[in-house]
PDB file of C-alpha atoms in Angstrom:
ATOM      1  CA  UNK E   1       0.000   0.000   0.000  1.00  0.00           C
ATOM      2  CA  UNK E   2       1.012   3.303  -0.751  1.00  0.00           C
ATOM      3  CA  UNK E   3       1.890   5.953   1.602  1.00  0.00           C
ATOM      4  CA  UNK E   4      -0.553   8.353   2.304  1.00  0.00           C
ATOM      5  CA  UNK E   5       0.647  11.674   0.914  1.00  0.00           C
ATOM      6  CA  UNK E   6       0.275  15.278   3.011  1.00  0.00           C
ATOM      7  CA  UNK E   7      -3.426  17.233   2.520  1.00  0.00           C
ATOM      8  CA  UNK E   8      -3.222  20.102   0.335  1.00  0.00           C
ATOM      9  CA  UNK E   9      -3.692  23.889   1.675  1.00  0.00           C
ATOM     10  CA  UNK E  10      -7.471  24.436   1.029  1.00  0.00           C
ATOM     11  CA  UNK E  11      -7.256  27.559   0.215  1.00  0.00           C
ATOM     12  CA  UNK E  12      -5.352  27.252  -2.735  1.00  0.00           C
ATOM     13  CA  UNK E  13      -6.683  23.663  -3.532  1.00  0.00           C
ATOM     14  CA  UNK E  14      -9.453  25.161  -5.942  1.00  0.00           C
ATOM     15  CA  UNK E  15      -9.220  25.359  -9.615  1.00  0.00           C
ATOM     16  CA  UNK E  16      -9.322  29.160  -9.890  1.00  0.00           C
ATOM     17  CA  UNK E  17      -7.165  29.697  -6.646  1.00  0.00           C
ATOM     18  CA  UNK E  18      -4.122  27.669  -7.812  1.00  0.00           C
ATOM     19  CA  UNK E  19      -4.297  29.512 -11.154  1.00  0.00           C
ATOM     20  CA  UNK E  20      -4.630  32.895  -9.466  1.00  0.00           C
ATOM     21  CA  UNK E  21      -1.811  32.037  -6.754  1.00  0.00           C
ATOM     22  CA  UNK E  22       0.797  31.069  -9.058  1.00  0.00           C
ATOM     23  CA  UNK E  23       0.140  34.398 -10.799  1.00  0.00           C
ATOM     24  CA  UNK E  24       0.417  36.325  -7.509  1.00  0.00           C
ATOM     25  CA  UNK E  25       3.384  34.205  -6.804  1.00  0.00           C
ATOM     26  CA  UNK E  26       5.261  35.329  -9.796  1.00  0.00           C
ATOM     27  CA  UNK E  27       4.411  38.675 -10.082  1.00  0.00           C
ATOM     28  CA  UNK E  28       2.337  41.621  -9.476  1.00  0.00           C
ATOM     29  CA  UNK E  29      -0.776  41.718 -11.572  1.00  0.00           C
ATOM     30  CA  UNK E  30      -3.362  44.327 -11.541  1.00  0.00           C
ATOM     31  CA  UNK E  31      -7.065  43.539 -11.357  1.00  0.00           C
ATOM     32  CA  UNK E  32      -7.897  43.836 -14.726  1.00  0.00           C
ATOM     33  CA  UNK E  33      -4.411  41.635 -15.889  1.00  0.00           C
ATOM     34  CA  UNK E  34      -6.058  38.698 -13.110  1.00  0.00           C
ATOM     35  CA  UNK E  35      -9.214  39.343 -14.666  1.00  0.00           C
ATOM     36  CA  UNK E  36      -8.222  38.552 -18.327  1.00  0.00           C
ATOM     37  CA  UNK E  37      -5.656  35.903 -17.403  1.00  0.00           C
ATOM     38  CA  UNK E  38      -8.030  33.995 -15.605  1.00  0.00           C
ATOM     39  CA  UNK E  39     -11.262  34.415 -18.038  1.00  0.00           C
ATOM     40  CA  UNK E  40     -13.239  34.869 -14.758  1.00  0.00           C
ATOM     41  CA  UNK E  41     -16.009  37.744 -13.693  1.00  0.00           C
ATOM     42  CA  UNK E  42     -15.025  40.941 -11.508  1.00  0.00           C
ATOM     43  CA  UNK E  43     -17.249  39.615  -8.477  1.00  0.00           C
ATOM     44  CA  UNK E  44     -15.876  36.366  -8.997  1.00  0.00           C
ATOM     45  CA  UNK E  45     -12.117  37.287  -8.547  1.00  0.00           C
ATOM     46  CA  UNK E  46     -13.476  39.889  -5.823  1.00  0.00           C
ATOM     47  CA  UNK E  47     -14.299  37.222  -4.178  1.00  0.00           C
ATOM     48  CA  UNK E  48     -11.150  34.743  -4.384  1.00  0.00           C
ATOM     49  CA  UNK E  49      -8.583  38.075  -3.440  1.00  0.00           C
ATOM     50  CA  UNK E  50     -11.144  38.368  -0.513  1.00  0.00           C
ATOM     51  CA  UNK E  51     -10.516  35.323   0.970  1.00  0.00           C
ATOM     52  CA  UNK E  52      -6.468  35.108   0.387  1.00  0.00           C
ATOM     53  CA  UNK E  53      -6.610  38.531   2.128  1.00  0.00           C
ATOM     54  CA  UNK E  54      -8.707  37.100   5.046  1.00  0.00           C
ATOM     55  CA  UNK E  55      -5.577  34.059   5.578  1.00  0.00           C
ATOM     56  CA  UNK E  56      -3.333  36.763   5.486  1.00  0.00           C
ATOM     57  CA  UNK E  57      -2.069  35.523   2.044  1.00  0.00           C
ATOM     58  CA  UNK E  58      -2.695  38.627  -0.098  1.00  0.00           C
ATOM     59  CA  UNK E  59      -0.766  42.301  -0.282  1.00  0.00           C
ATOM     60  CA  UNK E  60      -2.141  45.353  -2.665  1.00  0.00           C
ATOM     61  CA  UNK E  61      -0.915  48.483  -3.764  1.00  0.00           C
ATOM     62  CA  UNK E  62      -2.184  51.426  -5.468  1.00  0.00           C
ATOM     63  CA  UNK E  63       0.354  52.317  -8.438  1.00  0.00           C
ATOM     64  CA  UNK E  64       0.183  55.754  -9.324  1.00  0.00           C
ATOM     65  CA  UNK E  65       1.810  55.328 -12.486  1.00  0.00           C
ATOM     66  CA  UNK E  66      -0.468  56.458 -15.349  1.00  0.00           C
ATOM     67  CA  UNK E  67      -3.762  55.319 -15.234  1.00  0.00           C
ATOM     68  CA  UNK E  68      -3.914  54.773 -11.075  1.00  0.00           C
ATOM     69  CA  UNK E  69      -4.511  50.999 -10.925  1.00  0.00           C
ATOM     70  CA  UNK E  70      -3.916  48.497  -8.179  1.00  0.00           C
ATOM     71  CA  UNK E  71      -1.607  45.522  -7.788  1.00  0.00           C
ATOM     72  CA  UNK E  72      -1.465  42.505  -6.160  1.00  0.00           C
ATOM     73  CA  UNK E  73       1.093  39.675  -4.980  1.00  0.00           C
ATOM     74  CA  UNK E  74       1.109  37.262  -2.452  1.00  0.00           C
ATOM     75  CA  UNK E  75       2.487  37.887   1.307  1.00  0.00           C
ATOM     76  CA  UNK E  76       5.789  36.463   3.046  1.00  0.00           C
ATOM     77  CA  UNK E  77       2.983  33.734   4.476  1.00  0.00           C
ATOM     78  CA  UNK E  78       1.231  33.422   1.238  1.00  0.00           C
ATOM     79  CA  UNK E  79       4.537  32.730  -1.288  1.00  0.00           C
ATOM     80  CA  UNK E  80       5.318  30.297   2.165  1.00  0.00           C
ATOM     81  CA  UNK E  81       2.257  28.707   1.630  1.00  0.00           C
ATOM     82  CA  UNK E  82       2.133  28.398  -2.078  1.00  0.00           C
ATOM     83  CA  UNK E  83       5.531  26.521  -2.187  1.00  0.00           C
ATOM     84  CA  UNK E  84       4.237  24.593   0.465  1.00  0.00           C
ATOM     85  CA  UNK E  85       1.111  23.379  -1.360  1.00  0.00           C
ATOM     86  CA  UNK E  86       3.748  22.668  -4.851  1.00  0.00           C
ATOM     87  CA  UNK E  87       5.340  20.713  -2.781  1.00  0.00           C
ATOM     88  CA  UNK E  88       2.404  18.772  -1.798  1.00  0.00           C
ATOM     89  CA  UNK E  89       1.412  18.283  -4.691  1.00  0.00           C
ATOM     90  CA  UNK E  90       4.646  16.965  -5.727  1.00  0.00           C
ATOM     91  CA  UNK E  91       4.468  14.957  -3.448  1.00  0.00           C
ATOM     92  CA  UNK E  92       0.743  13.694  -4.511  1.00  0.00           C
ATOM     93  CA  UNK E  93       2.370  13.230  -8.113  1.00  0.00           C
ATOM     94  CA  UNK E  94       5.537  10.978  -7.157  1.00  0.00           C
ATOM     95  CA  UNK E  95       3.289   8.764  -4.612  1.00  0.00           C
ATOM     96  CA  UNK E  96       0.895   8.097  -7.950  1.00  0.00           C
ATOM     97  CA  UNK E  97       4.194   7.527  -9.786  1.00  0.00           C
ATOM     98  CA  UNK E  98       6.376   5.271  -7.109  1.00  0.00           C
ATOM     99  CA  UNK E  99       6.018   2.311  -7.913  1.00  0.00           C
ATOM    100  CA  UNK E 100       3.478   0.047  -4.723  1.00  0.00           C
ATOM    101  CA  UNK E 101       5.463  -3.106  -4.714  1.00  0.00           C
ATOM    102  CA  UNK E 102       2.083  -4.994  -4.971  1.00  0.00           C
ATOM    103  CA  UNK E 103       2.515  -8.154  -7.575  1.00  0.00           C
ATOM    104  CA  UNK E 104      -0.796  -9.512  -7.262  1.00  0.00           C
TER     105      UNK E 104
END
């Protein structure tokens, strides 16, 4: 039998939430860059920044460049707990790929 591989980080085990945390993790989008990237509505990615920023996973800041426009990336404790849930699921991925030893 296989070993039993580590739970994922709920928050950012949900389609849209991976995709939007590897964005935060990699840079600093604005709204309307998440918005497009994503193919998702304004209320709808309202709604996922509102809950990174209630675990303390989200930062914003108003740019002033140009058109004023606000951008987002991920925290110290949100990049923390991104890697965290890659590594899970890296983990997930080479327990499916180890090989179980069963030869019935």
């Amino acid at each position: 039998m296989a070993p039993v591989p580590p739970v994922p980080d709920a928050m950012f085990h949900q389609p849209v939430r991976t995709r939007l945390g590897l964005l935060l993790y990699v840079g600093e989008p604005s709204f309307s860059q998440l918005k497009a990237s994503l193919s998702i509505t304004d209320g709808n990615l309202d709604a996922h920044l509102k809950k990174l920023g209630a675990a303390g996973y989200l930062h914003s800041r108003m740019v002033l460049k140009g058109r004023p426009h606000t951008v987002y990336c991920l925290s110290d404790s949100g990049s923390a707990a991104f890697r965290a849930y890659l590594d899970v699921l890296k983990a997930i991925c080479a327990t499916a790929e180890a090989p179980t030893g069963d030869t019935d």
